[in-house]
Coordinates of N, CA and C in Angstrom, one line a residue:
V164 N 10.0 -36.4 -49.5 CA 9.1 -35.2 -49.6 C 8.0 -35.4 -48.6
I165 N 7.4 -36.6 -48.5 CA 6.3 -36.9 -47.7 C 6.7 -36.6 -46.2
L166 N 7.9 -37.0 -45.9 CA 8.4 -36.8 -44.5 C 8.5 -35.3 -44.2
D167 N 8.9 -34.5 -45.2 CA 9.1 -33.1 -45.0 C 7.7 -32.5 -44.8
V168 N 6.7 -32.9 -45.5 CA 5.4 -32.4 -45.4 C 4.8 -32.7 -44.1
Q169 N 4.9 -33.9 -43.6 CA 4.4 -34.3 -42.3 C 5.1 -33.6 -41.2
A170 N 6.4 -33.3 -41.3 CA 7.1 -32.5 -40.3 C 6.6 -31.1 -40.2
A171 N 6.3 -30.5 -41.4 CA 5.8 -29.2 -41.5 C 4.4 -29.1 -40.8
C172 N 3.6 -30.1 -41.1 CA 2.2 -30.2 -40.5 C 2.3 -30.3 -39.0
Q173 N 3.1 -31.1 -38.5 CA 3.3 -31.4 -37.1 C 4.0 -30.3 -36.3
D174 N 4.4 -29.2 -37.1 CA 5.0 -28.1 -36.5 C 4.0 -27.3 -35.6
A175 N 2.7 -27.6 -35.8 CA 1.6 -27.0 -35.0 C 1.6 -27.6 -33.6
T176 N 1.5 -26.8 -32.5 CA 1.5 -27.3 -31.2 C 0.3 -26.8 -30.4
V177 N -0.1 -27.5 -29.4 CA -1.2 -27.1 -28.5 C -0.7 -27.3 -27.0
T178 N -1.0 -26.4 -26.2 CA -0.7 -26.5 -24.8 C -2.0 -26.3 -23.9
Q179 N -2.2 -27.1 -23.0 CA -3.3 -27.1 -22.1 C -2.9 -27.0 -20.6
E180 N -3.5 -26.0 -19.9 CA -3.1 -25.9 -18.5 C -4.3 -25.7 -17.7
L181 N -4.3 -26.2 -16.5 CA -5.3 -26.0 -15.5 C -4.8 -25.1 -14.4
L182 N -5.4 -23.9 -14.3 CA -4.9 -22.9 -13.4 C -5.7 -22.9 -12.1
K183 N -5.2 -22.3 -11.1 CA -5.8 -22.3 -9.7 C -5.7 -23.6 -9.1
E184 N -6.4 -23.7 -7.9 CA -6.3 -24.9 -7.1 C -7.8 -25.3 -6.7
G185 N -7.9 -26.6 -6.2 CA -9.2 -27.0 -5.7 C -10.2 -27.4 -6.7
F186 N -11.5 -27.2 -6.4 CA -12.6 -27.6 -7.3 C -12.8 -26.6 -8.5
H187 N -12.5 -25.4 -8.3 CA -12.8 -24.4 -9.3 C -11.6 -23.9 -10.0
R188 N -11.5 -24.2 -11.3 CA -10.2 -24.0 -12.0 C -10.5 -23.2 -13.3
D189 N -9.5 -22.8 -14.0 CA -9.6 -22.2 -15.3 C -8.8 -23.1 -16.3
L190 N -9.4 -23.5 -17.3 CA -8.7 -24.3 -18.4 C -8.2 -23.3 -19.4
L191 N -6.9 -23.2 -19.6 CA -6.2 -22.4 -20.5 C -5.7 -23.2 -21.7
V192 N -6.1 -22.9 -22.9 CA -5.6 -23.6 -24.1 C -4.9 -22.6 -25.0
K193 N -3.7 -23.0 -25.4 CA -2.9 -22.1 -26.3 C -2.5 -23.0 -27.5
V194 N -2.6 -22.4 -28.7 CA -2.3 -23.1 -29.9 C -1.4 -22.3 -30.8
D195 N -0.3 -22.9 -31.3 CA 0.6 -22.3 -32.2 C 0.5 -23.1 -33.5
L196 N -0.1 -22.5 -34.5 CA -0.3 -23.3 -35.8 C 1.0 -23.5 -36.6
G197 N 2.0 -22.8 -36.2 CA 3.3 -23.0 -36.9 C 3.2 -22.6 -38.4
V198 N 3.9 -23.4 -39.2 CA 4.0 -23.2 -40.6 C 2.6 -23.2 -41.3
V199 N 1.7 -24.2 -40.8 CA 0.4 -24.3 -41.4 C -0.5 -23.1 -41.1
G200 N -0.1 -22.3 -40.2 CA -0.9 -21.1 -39.8 C -1.1 -20.2 -41.0
E201 N -0.2 -20.2 -42.0 CA -0.3 -19.3 -43.2 C -1.6 -19.7 -44.0
D202 N -2.0 -21.0 -44.0 CA -3.2 -21.5 -44.7 C -4.4 -21.0 -44.0
A203 N -4.3 -20.8 -42.7 CA -5.5 -20.5 -41.9 C -5.7 -19.1 -41.6
A204 N -5.1 -18.2 -42.3 CA -5.2 -16.8 -42.1 C -6.6 -16.3 -42.3
G205 N -7.2 -15.6 -41.4 CA -8.6 -15.1 -41.4 C -9.6 -16.2 -41.1
C206 N -9.2 -17.4 -40.7 CA -10.2 -18.5 -40.3 C -10.4 -18.5 -38.8
A207 N -11.5 -19.2 -38.5 CA -11.8 -19.4 -37.0 C -11.1 -20.6 -36.5
V208 N -10.5 -20.5 -35.3 CA -9.8 -21.6 -34.7 C -10.5 -22.0 -33.4
A209 N -10.6 -23.3 -33.2 CA -11.2 -23.8 -32.0 C -10.5 -25.0 -31.5
A210 N -10.7 -25.3 -30.2 CA -10.1 -26.5 -29.6 C -11.2 -27.3 -29.1
R211 N -11.3 -28.6 -29.6 CA -12.3 -29.5 -29.2 C -11.7 -30.5 -28.2
T212 N -12.3 -30.5 -27.0 CA -11.8 -31.3 -25.9 C -12.9 -32.1 -25.2
R213 N -12.6 -33.3 -24.8 CA -13.6 -34.1 -24.1 C -13.3 -34.1 -22.6
L214 N -14.2 -33.5 -21.8 CA -14.1 -33.5 -20.4 C -14.6 -34.8 -19.8
P215 N -13.8 -35.5 -19.0 CA -14.3 -36.7 -18.3 C -15.4 -36.4 -17.3
P216 N -16.0 -37.4 -16.7 CA -17.1 -37.2 -15.7 C -16.7 -36.4 -14.5
G217 N -15.4 -36.4 -14.2 CA -15.0 -35.8 -12.9 C -14.8 -34.2 -13.1
I218 N -15.1 -33.7 -14.2 CA -15.0 -32.2 -14.4 C -16.1 -31.7 -15.4
Y219 N -16.6 -30.5 -15.2 CA -17.7 -30.0 -16.0 C -17.6 -28.5 -16.2
V220 N -18.4 -28.0 -17.1 CA -18.5 -26.6 -17.3 C -19.9 -26.2 -16.9
D221 N -20.0 -25.1 -16.1 CA -21.4 -24.6 -15.6 C -22.0 -23.9 -16.8
P222 N -23.1 -24.3 -17.4 CA -23.7 -23.6 -18.5 C -24.2 -22.2 -18.2
Y223 N -24.7 -22.0 -17.0 CA -25.1 -20.7 -16.5 C -24.0 -19.7 -16.5
E224 N -22.9 -20.2 -15.9 CA -21.7 -19.3 -15.8 C -21.1 -19.0 -17.2
L225 N -21.2 -20.0 -18.1 CA -20.7 -19.8 -19.5 C -21.6 -18.8 -20.2
A226 N -22.9 -18.9 -20.0 CA -23.8 -18.0 -20.7 C -23.6 -16.5 -20.2
L227 N -23.3 -16.4 -19.0 CA -22.9 -15.0 -18.4 C -21.6 -14.5 -19.0
L228 N -20.6 -15.3 -19.1 CA -19.4 -14.9 -19.8 C -19.5 -14.6 -21.2
Q229 N -20.4 -15.3 -21.9 CA -20.6 -15.1 -23.3 C -21.4 -13.8 -23.6
Q230 N -22.2 -13.4 -22.6 CA -23.0 -12.1 -22.7 C -22.0 -11.0 -22.6
H231 N -20.9 -11.1 -21.9 CA -19.9 -10.1 -21.8 C -18.7 -10.3 -22.7
N232 N -18.9 -11.2 -23.7 CA -17.8 -11.4 -24.7 C -16.5 -11.8 -24.1
L233 N -16.5 -12.5 -23.0 CA -15.3 -12.9 -22.3 C -14.9 -14.3 -22.8
T234 N -15.7 -15.1 -23.3 CA -15.4 -16.4 -23.9 C -16.5 -16.8 -24.8
K235 N -16.2 -17.9 -25.6 CA -17.3 -18.4 -26.5 C -17.0 -19.9 -26.6
A236 N -18.0 -20.7 -26.3 CA -17.9 -22.2 -26.4 C -19.2 -22.8 -26.7
V237 N -19.2 -24.0 -27.2 CA -20.4 -24.8 -27.4 C -20.2 -26.1 -26.6
L238 N -21.3 -26.4 -25.8 CA -21.2 -27.6 -25.0 C -22.1 -28.7 -25.6
I239 N -21.6 -29.9 -25.6 CA -22.4 -31.1 -26.1 C -22.3 -32.2 -25.1
P240 N -23.4 -32.5 -24.4 CA -24.8 -31.9 -24.5 C -24.8 -30.5 -23.8
D241 N -25.8 -29.8 -24.2 CA -25.9 -28.4 -23.6 C -26.7 -28.4 -22.3
V242 N -27.3 -29.5 -21.9 CA -28.0 -29.6 -20.6 C -27.1 -30.4 -19.7
I243 N -26.7 -29.8 -18.6 CA -25.7 -30.4 -17.7 C -26.2 -30.4 -16.3
D244 N -26.2 -31.5 -15.6 CA -26.5 -31.5 -14.1 C -25.3 -31.1 -13.3
V245 N -25.3 -29.9 -12.9 CA -24.1 -29.4 -12.2 C -24.0 -30.0 -10.7
E246 N -25.1 -30.6 -10.2 CA -25.1 -31.2 -8.9 C -24.7 -32.6 -8.8
A247 N -24.6 -33.3 -10.0 CA -24.4 -34.7 -10.1 C -22.9 -35.0 -9.6
P248 N -22.7 -36.1 -8.8 CA -21.4 -36.5 -8.5 C -20.7 -37.2 -9.6
E249 N -19.4 -37.4 -9.5 CA -18.6 -37.9 -10.6 C -19.1 -39.3 -11.1
Y250 N -19.5 -40.1 -10.2 CA -19.9 -41.5 -10.5 C -21.3 -41.5 -11.2
L251 N -22.1 -40.4 -11.2 CA -23.3 -40.4 -11.9 C -23.3 -39.4 -13.1
A252 N -22.2 -38.9 -13.4 CA -22.1 -37.9 -14.6 C -21.5 -38.6 -15.8
T253 N -21.6 -37.9 -16.9 CA -21.1 -38.4 -18.2 C -20.1 -37.5 -18.8
D254 N -19.4 -37.9 -19.9 CA -18.4 -37.1 -20.5 C -19.1 -35.8 -21.1
L255 N -18.3 -34.8 -21.3 CA -18.9 -33.6 -21.9 C -17.9 -33.1 -23.0
L256 N -18.5 -32.8 -24.2 CA -17.6 -32.4 -25.3 C -17.7 -30.9 -25.4
V257 N -16.6 -30.2 -25.4 CA -16.5 -28.8 -25.5 C -15.8 -28.3 -26.7
L258 N -16.4 -27.4 -27.4 CA -15.8 -26.7 -28.6 C -15.5 -25.3 -28.1
L259 N -14.3 -25.0 -27.9 CA -13.8 -23.7 -27.3 C -13.2 -22.9 -28.4
Y260 N -13.9 -21.7 -28.8 CA -13.5 -20.8 -29.8 C -12.3 -20.0 -29.3
M261 N -11.3 -19.8 -30.1 CA -10.1 -19.2 -29.6 C -9.9 -17.8 -30.2
E262 N -9.1 -16.9 -29.5 CA -8.9 -15.6 -30.0 C -7.4 -15.5 -30.4
P263 N -7.1 -14.6 -31.4 CA -5.7 -14.5 -31.8 C -4.9 -13.9 -30.6
D264 N -3.7 -14.4 -30.5 CA -2.7 -13.9 -29.5 C -2.0 -12.7 -30.1
P265 N -2.1 -11.5 -29.5 CA -1.5 -10.3 -30.1 C 0.0 -10.4 -30.1
R266 N 0.6 -11.3 -29.3 CA 2.1 -11.4 -29.2 C 2.6 -12.3 -30.3
C267 N 1.7 -13.0 -31.0 CA 2.2 -14.0 -32.0 C 1.2 -14.1 -33.1
S268 N 1.6 -13.9 -34.3 CA 0.7 -13.8 -35.5 C 0.0 -15.1 -35.8
R269 N 0.7 -16.3 -35.4 CA 0.1 -17.6 -35.8 C -0.4 -18.3 -34.5
C270 N -0.6 -17.6 -33.4 CA -0.9 -18.2 -32.1 C -2.4 -17.8 -31.7
F271 N -3.0 -18.7 -31.0 CA -4.4 -18.4 -30.5 C -4.5 -18.9 -29.1
R272 N -5.4 -18.4 -28.3 CA -5.6 -18.8 -26.9 C -7.0 -18.6 -26.5
A273 N -7.4 -19.3 -25.5 CA -8.7 -19.2 -24.9 C -8.7 -19.8 -23.5
A274 N -9.6 -19.3 -22.6 CA -9.7 -19.8 -21.2 C -11.2 -20.1 -21.0
L275 N -11.4 -21.1 -20.1 CA -12.7 -21.5 -19.8 C -12.8 -22.0 -18.4
P276 N -13.7 -21.4 -17.5 CA -13.8 -22.0 -16.2 C -14.4 -23.4 -16.1
V277 N -13.7 -24.3 -15.4 CA -14.2 -25.6 -15.2 C -14.3 -25.9 -13.7
H278 N -15.0 -26.9 -13.4 CA -15.3 -27.3 -12.0 C -15.2 -28.8 -11.8
G279 N -14.6 -29.2 -10.7 CA -14.4 -30.6 -10.3 C -15.7 -31.1 -9.6
R280 N -16.1 -32.3 -9.9 CA -17.3 -32.9 -9.2 C -16.8 -33.7 -8.0
Y281 N -17.8 -33.9 -7.1 CA -17.5 -34.6 -5.9 C -17.4 -36.1 -6.3
H282 N -16.4 -36.7 -5.7 CA -16.1 -38.2 -5.9 C -16.5 -39.0 -4.7
R283 N -16.5 -40.3 -4.9 CA -16.8 -41.2 -3.8 C -15.7 -41.1 -2.8
P284 N -15.9 -41.3 -1.5 CA -14.9 -41.3 -0.5 C -13.8 -42.4 -0.8
A285 N -12.6 -42.1 -0.5 CA -11.5 -43.0 -0.9 C -11.0 -43.8 0.4
E286 N -10.3 -44.8 0.2 CA -9.8 -45.6 1.3 C -8.6 -45.0 2.0
E287 N -7.7 -44.5 1.1 CA -6.4 -43.9 1.6 C -6.1 -42.5 1.1
S288 N -6.1 -42.3 -0.2 CA -5.7 -41.0 -0.7 C -6.8 -40.0 -0.5
E289 N -6.4 -38.8 -0.2 CA -7.3 -37.7 0.0 C -7.5 -36.9 -1.3
E290 N -7.1 -37.4 -2.4 CA -7.3 -36.7 -3.7 C -7.6 -37.7 -4.8
A291 N -8.5 -37.4 -5.6 CA -8.9 -38.2 -6.8 C -8.3 -37.5 -8.0
L292 N -7.7 -38.3 -9.0 CA -7.1 -37.8 -10.2 C -8.1 -37.8 -11.4
V293 N -8.2 -36.7 -12.0 CA -9.0 -36.6 -13.2 C -8.1 -36.3 -14.4
V294 N -8.1 -37.2 -15.4 CA -7.2 -37.1 -16.5 C -7.9 -36.4 -17.6
L295 N -7.3 -35.3 -18.1 CA -7.8 -34.5 -19.2 C -6.9 -34.6 -20.4
K296 N -7.4 -35.2 -21.5 CA -6.6 -35.5 -22.6 C -6.3 -34.2 -23.4
S297 N -5.3 -34.2 -24.2 CA -5.0 -33.0 -25.0 C -6.1 -32.7 -26.1
P298 N -6.5 -31.5 -26.3 CA -7.6 -31.2 -27.2 C -7.2 -31.4 -28.7
E299 N -8.2 -31.4 -29.5 CA -8.0 -31.4 -31.0 C -8.1 -30.0 -31.5
V300 N -7.3 -29.6 -32.4 CA -7.2 -28.3 -33.0 C -8.1 -28.3 -34.3
L301 N -9.1 -27.4 -34.3 CA -10.0 -27.3 -35.5 C -9.9 -25.9 -36.1
V302 N -10.1 -25.9 -37.4 CA -10.1 -24.6 -38.1 C -11.3 -24.6 -39.0
C303 N -12.0 -23.5 -39.1 CA -13.2 -23.3 -39.9 C -12.9 -22.1 -40.9
C304 N -12.9 -22.4 -42.2 CA -12.6 -21.4 -43.2 C -13.8 -21.4 -44.2
C305 N -14.5 -20.3 -44.2 CA -15.6 -20.2 -45.1 C -15.2 -19.8 -46.6
D306 N -14.1 -19.2 -46.7 CA -13.6 -18.7 -48.0 C -12.3 -19.4 -48.5
N307 N -11.5 -19.8 -47.5 CA -10.2 -20.3 -47.9 C -10.2 -21.8 -48.1
R308 N -9.4 -22.3 -48.9 CA -9.2 -23.8 -49.1 C -7.9 -24.2 -48.5
L309 N -8.0 -25.1 -47.6 CA -6.8 -25.6 -46.9 C -6.1 -26.7 -47.6
S310 N -4.8 -26.9 -47.4 CA -4.0 -27.9 -48.1 C -4.4 -29.3 -47.5
A311 N -4.6 -30.2 -48.3 CA -5.1 -31.6 -47.9 C -4.0 -32.3 -47.1
E312 N -2.7 -31.9 -47.2 CA -1.7 -32.6 -46.6 C -1.8 -32.4 -45.0
C313 N -2.2 -31.3 -44.6 CA -2.2 -31.0 -43.1 C -3.6 -31.0 -42.5
W314 N -4.6 -30.7 -43.3 CA -5.9 -30.5 -42.8 C -6.8 -31.6 -43.2
K315 N -7.6 -32.2 -42.3 CA -8.6 -33.3 -42.6 C -10.0 -32.8 -42.2
P316 N -11.0 -33.1 -43.0 CA -12.3 -32.7 -42.6 C -12.8 -33.3 -41.3
A317 N -13.4 -32.6 -40.5 CA -13.9 -33.1 -39.2 C -15.4 -32.9 -39.1
E318 N -16.0 -33.9 -38.5 CA -17.5 -33.9 -38.3 C -17.8 -33.1 -37.0
V319 N -18.1 -31.8 -37.2 CA -18.4 -30.9 -36.1 C -19.7 -30.2 -36.4
E320 N -20.7 -30.4 -35.6 CA -22.0 -29.8 -35.8 C -22.1 -28.5 -34.9
A321 N -21.3 -27.5 -35.3 CA -21.3 -26.3 -34.5 C -21.0 -25.1 -35.5
P322 N -21.6 -23.9 -35.2 CA -21.4 -22.8 -36.1 C -19.9 -22.4 -36.2
C323 N -19.6 -21.8 -37.3 CA -18.3 -21.1 -37.5 C -18.4 -19.8 -36.9
S324 N -17.3 -19.4 -36.2 CA -17.4 -18.0 -35.5 C -16.8 -17.0 -36.4
G325 N -16.6 -17.3 -37.7 CA -16.1 -16.3 -38.6 C -17.2 -15.3 -39.0
K326 N -16.9 -14.4 -40.0 CA -17.8 -13.3 -40.4 C -19.0 -13.9 -41.2
N327 N -18.8 -15.0 -42.0 CA -19.9 -15.5 -42.7 C -20.8 -16.3 -41.8
V328 N -22.1 -16.2 -42.1 CA -23.1 -16.8 -41.2 C -23.6 -18.2 -41.8
G329 N -23.2 -18.5 -43.0 CA -23.6 -19.7 -43.7 C -22.8 -20.9 -43.1
P330 N -23.3 -22.1 -43.4 CA -22.6 -23.3 -42.9 C -21.2 -23.4 -43.4
C331 N -20.3 -23.9 -42.5 CA -18.9 -24.0 -42.8 C -18.4 -25.4 -42.5
Q332 N -17.3 -25.8 -43.1 CA -16.7 -27.1 -42.9 C -15.5 -26.9 -41.9
W333 N -15.5 -27.6 -40.8 CA -14.4 -27.6 -39.9 C -13.4 -28.6 -40.4
Y334 N -12.1 -28.3 -40.1 CA -11.0 -29.1 -40.4 C -10.1 -29.3 -39.2
S335 N -9.5 -30.5 -39.1 CA -8.7 -30.9 -38.0 C -7.2 -30.8 -38.5
V336 N -6.4 -30.2 -37.7 CA -5.0 -30.1 -38.1 C -4.1 -31.1 -37.3
M337 N -3.1 -31.7 -38.1 CA -2.1 -32.5 -37.4 C -1.3 -31.6 -36.5
H338 N -1.0 -32.1 -35.3 CA -0.2 -31.3 -34.4 C 0.4 -32.2 -33.3
K339 N 1.3 -31.6 -32.6 CA 1.9 -32.4 -31.5 C 1.6 -31.6 -30.2
P340 N 1.0 -32.3 -29.2 CA 0.7 -31.7 -27.9 C 1.9 -31.5 -27.1
A341 N 2.0 -30.4 -26.4 CA 3.1 -30.1 -25.5 C 3.1 -31.2 -24.4
Y342 N 1.9 -31.5 -23.9 CA 1.7 -32.6 -23.0 C 0.5 -33.5 -23.4
E343 N 0.7 -34.8 -23.3 CA -0.4 -35.7 -23.8 C -1.6 -35.6 -22.9
E344 N -1.5 -35.2 -21.7 CA -2.6 -35.1 -20.8 C -2.3 -34.1 -19.6
S345 N -3.4 -33.6 -19.0 CA -3.3 -32.8 -17.8 C -4.0 -33.5 -16.7
I346 N -3.5 -33.3 -15.5 CA -4.1 -34.0 -14.3 C -4.7 -33.0 -13.4
L347 N -6.0 -33.2 -13.1 CA -6.7 -32.4 -12.1 C -6.8 -33.2 -10.8
Q348 N -6.3 -32.6 -9.7 CA -6.4 -33.3 -8.4 C -7.6 -32.7 -7.6
V349 N -8.6 -33.6 -7.4 CA -9.8 -33.2 -6.7 C -9.8 -33.7 -5.3
P350 N -10.0 -32.9 -4.2 CA -10.0 -33.4 -2.9 C -11.2 -34.3 -2.6
V351 N -11.0 -35.4 -1.9 CA -12.1 -36.3 -1.6 C -12.0 -36.7 -0.1
G352 N -13.1 -37.2 0.4 CA -13.1 -37.6 1.8 C -12.6 -39.0 2.0
L353 N -12.3 -39.4 3.2 CA -11.9 -40.8 3.5 C -13.0 -41.6 4.1
R354 N -13.1 -42.8 3.7 CA -14.2 -43.7 4.2 C -14.2 -43.8 5.8
Q355 N -13.0 -43.9 6.4 CA -13.0 -44.1 7.8 C -13.5 -42.9 8.6
H356 N -13.7 -41.7 7.9 CA -14.3 -40.5 8.5 C -15.8 -40.5 8.3
S357 N -16.4 -41.5 7.7 CA -17.9 -41.3 7.4 C -18.7 -41.3 8.6
S358 N -18.4 -42.1 9.7 CA -19.2 -42.1 10.9 C -19.1 -40.7 11.6
L359 N -17.9 -40.2 11.7 CA -17.7 -38.9 12.3 C -18.5 -37.8 11.5
V360 N -18.4 -37.8 10.2 CA -19.1 -36.9 9.4 C -20.7 -37.0 9.6
C361 N -21.2 -38.2 9.7 CA -22.6 -38.4 9.9 C -23.1 -37.8 11.3
V362 N -22.3 -38.1 12.3 CA -22.6 -37.6 13.7 C -22.5 -36.1 13.7
V363 N -21.5 -35.5 13.2 CA -21.4 -34.0 13.2 C -22.5 -33.4 12.4
T364 N -22.8 -34.0 11.2 CA -23.9 -33.4 10.4 C -25.2 -33.5 11.1
L365 N -25.5 -34.6 11.8 CA -26.8 -34.8 12.6 C -26.8 -33.8 13.7
L366 N -25.8 -33.6 14.5 CA -25.8 -32.7 15.6 C -26.0 -31.2 15.1
A367 N -25.3 -30.9 14.0 CA -25.5 -29.5 13.4 C -26.9 -29.3 12.9
T368 N -27.5 -30.3 12.3 CA -28.9 -30.2 11.9 C -29.8 -30.0 13.1
V369 N -29.6 -30.8 14.1 CA -30.5 -30.7 15.3 C -30.3 -29.3 16.0
L370 N -29.1 -28.8 16.1 CA -28.8 -27.5 16.7 C -29.4 -26.4 15.9
C371 N -29.3 -26.4 14.6 CA -29.8 -25.3 13.8 C -31.3 -25.4 13.8
S372 N -31.9 -26.5 13.8 CA -33.4 -26.6 13.8 C -33.9 -26.1 15.1
S373 N -33.2 -26.4 16.2 CA -33.6 -25.9 17.5 C -33.6 -24.4 17.6
L374 N -32.5 -23.8 17.1 CA -32.4 -22.4 17.1 C -33.5 -21.7 16.2
I375 N -33.8 -22.3 15.1 CA -34.8 -21.7 14.2 C -36.2 -21.9 15.0
L376 N -36.5 -23.0 15.5 CA -37.7 -23.2 16.3 C -37.9 -22.2 17.5
A377 N -36.8 -22.0 18.2 CA -36.8 -21.1 19.3 C -37.0 -19.7 18.9
A378 N -36.4 -19.3 17.7 CA -36.6 -17.9 17.2 C -38.1 -17.7 16.8
V379 N -38.7 -18.8 16.2 CA -40.1 -18.7 15.7 C -41.0 -18.5 16.9
C380 N -40.7 -19.3 17.9 CA -41.6 -19.3 19.1 C -41.5 -17.9 19.9
K381 N -40.3 -17.3 19.8 CA -40.1 -16.1 20.5 C -40.6 -14.9 19.8
H382 N -40.4 -14.9 18.5 CA -40.7 -13.7 17.7 C -41.9 -13.8 16.8
G383 N -42.4 -15.0 16.7 CA -43.5 -15.3 15.7 C -44.8 -14.8 16.3
H384 N -45.7 -14.5 15.4 CA -47.1 -14.1 15.7 C -48.0 -15.1 15.3
F385 N -48.7 -15.7 16.3 CA -49.7 -16.8 16.0 C -51.1 -16.3 16.3
S386 N -52.0 -16.5 15.4 CA -53.4 -16.1 15.6 C -54.2 -17.2 16.2

């Protein structure tokens, strides 16, 4: 009987995909609660994922999307240095609220724009790999009581997106990820090109400064 219960609990699945190419991507998360979805009817569903230092969410972009009701998420910490390189950044915890999938009664999905950080120049490879682990599936029910066999209380300090505004208890569901991890390939420079980059940058700086100075001298008005 215990094995049957565990099998039913693990019927829930989560899929995580990184869309687009380059530094600016979309993180798409899809959850199928399976059999345990019957317990979570009318509850809020969210995916909690930890972003490594090589990838981040722009809080200003997120705020704009939330103003237009295009996505909803909580960032921990909520203060993020978007200019920091990968080797000076820290992990970021994201609680991504999910919307019901109209094509599946027990399915939910959500998308979030993410961005790759600049990495240190590499010796050989022109790409750095950022490993993104499969997210944790959370459910918040203000009125319903979930079965203890499949749902475990989770320590989440974030509001419930349901209709009730009071404090709610989040629960974590046992599930099997479609993939254990996703890989983000971030373009990086090569160390042997550092001298060339420095020379080109210096020449471009001198040229642009000279053009600006010439324009000021020609068109400027000096008293």
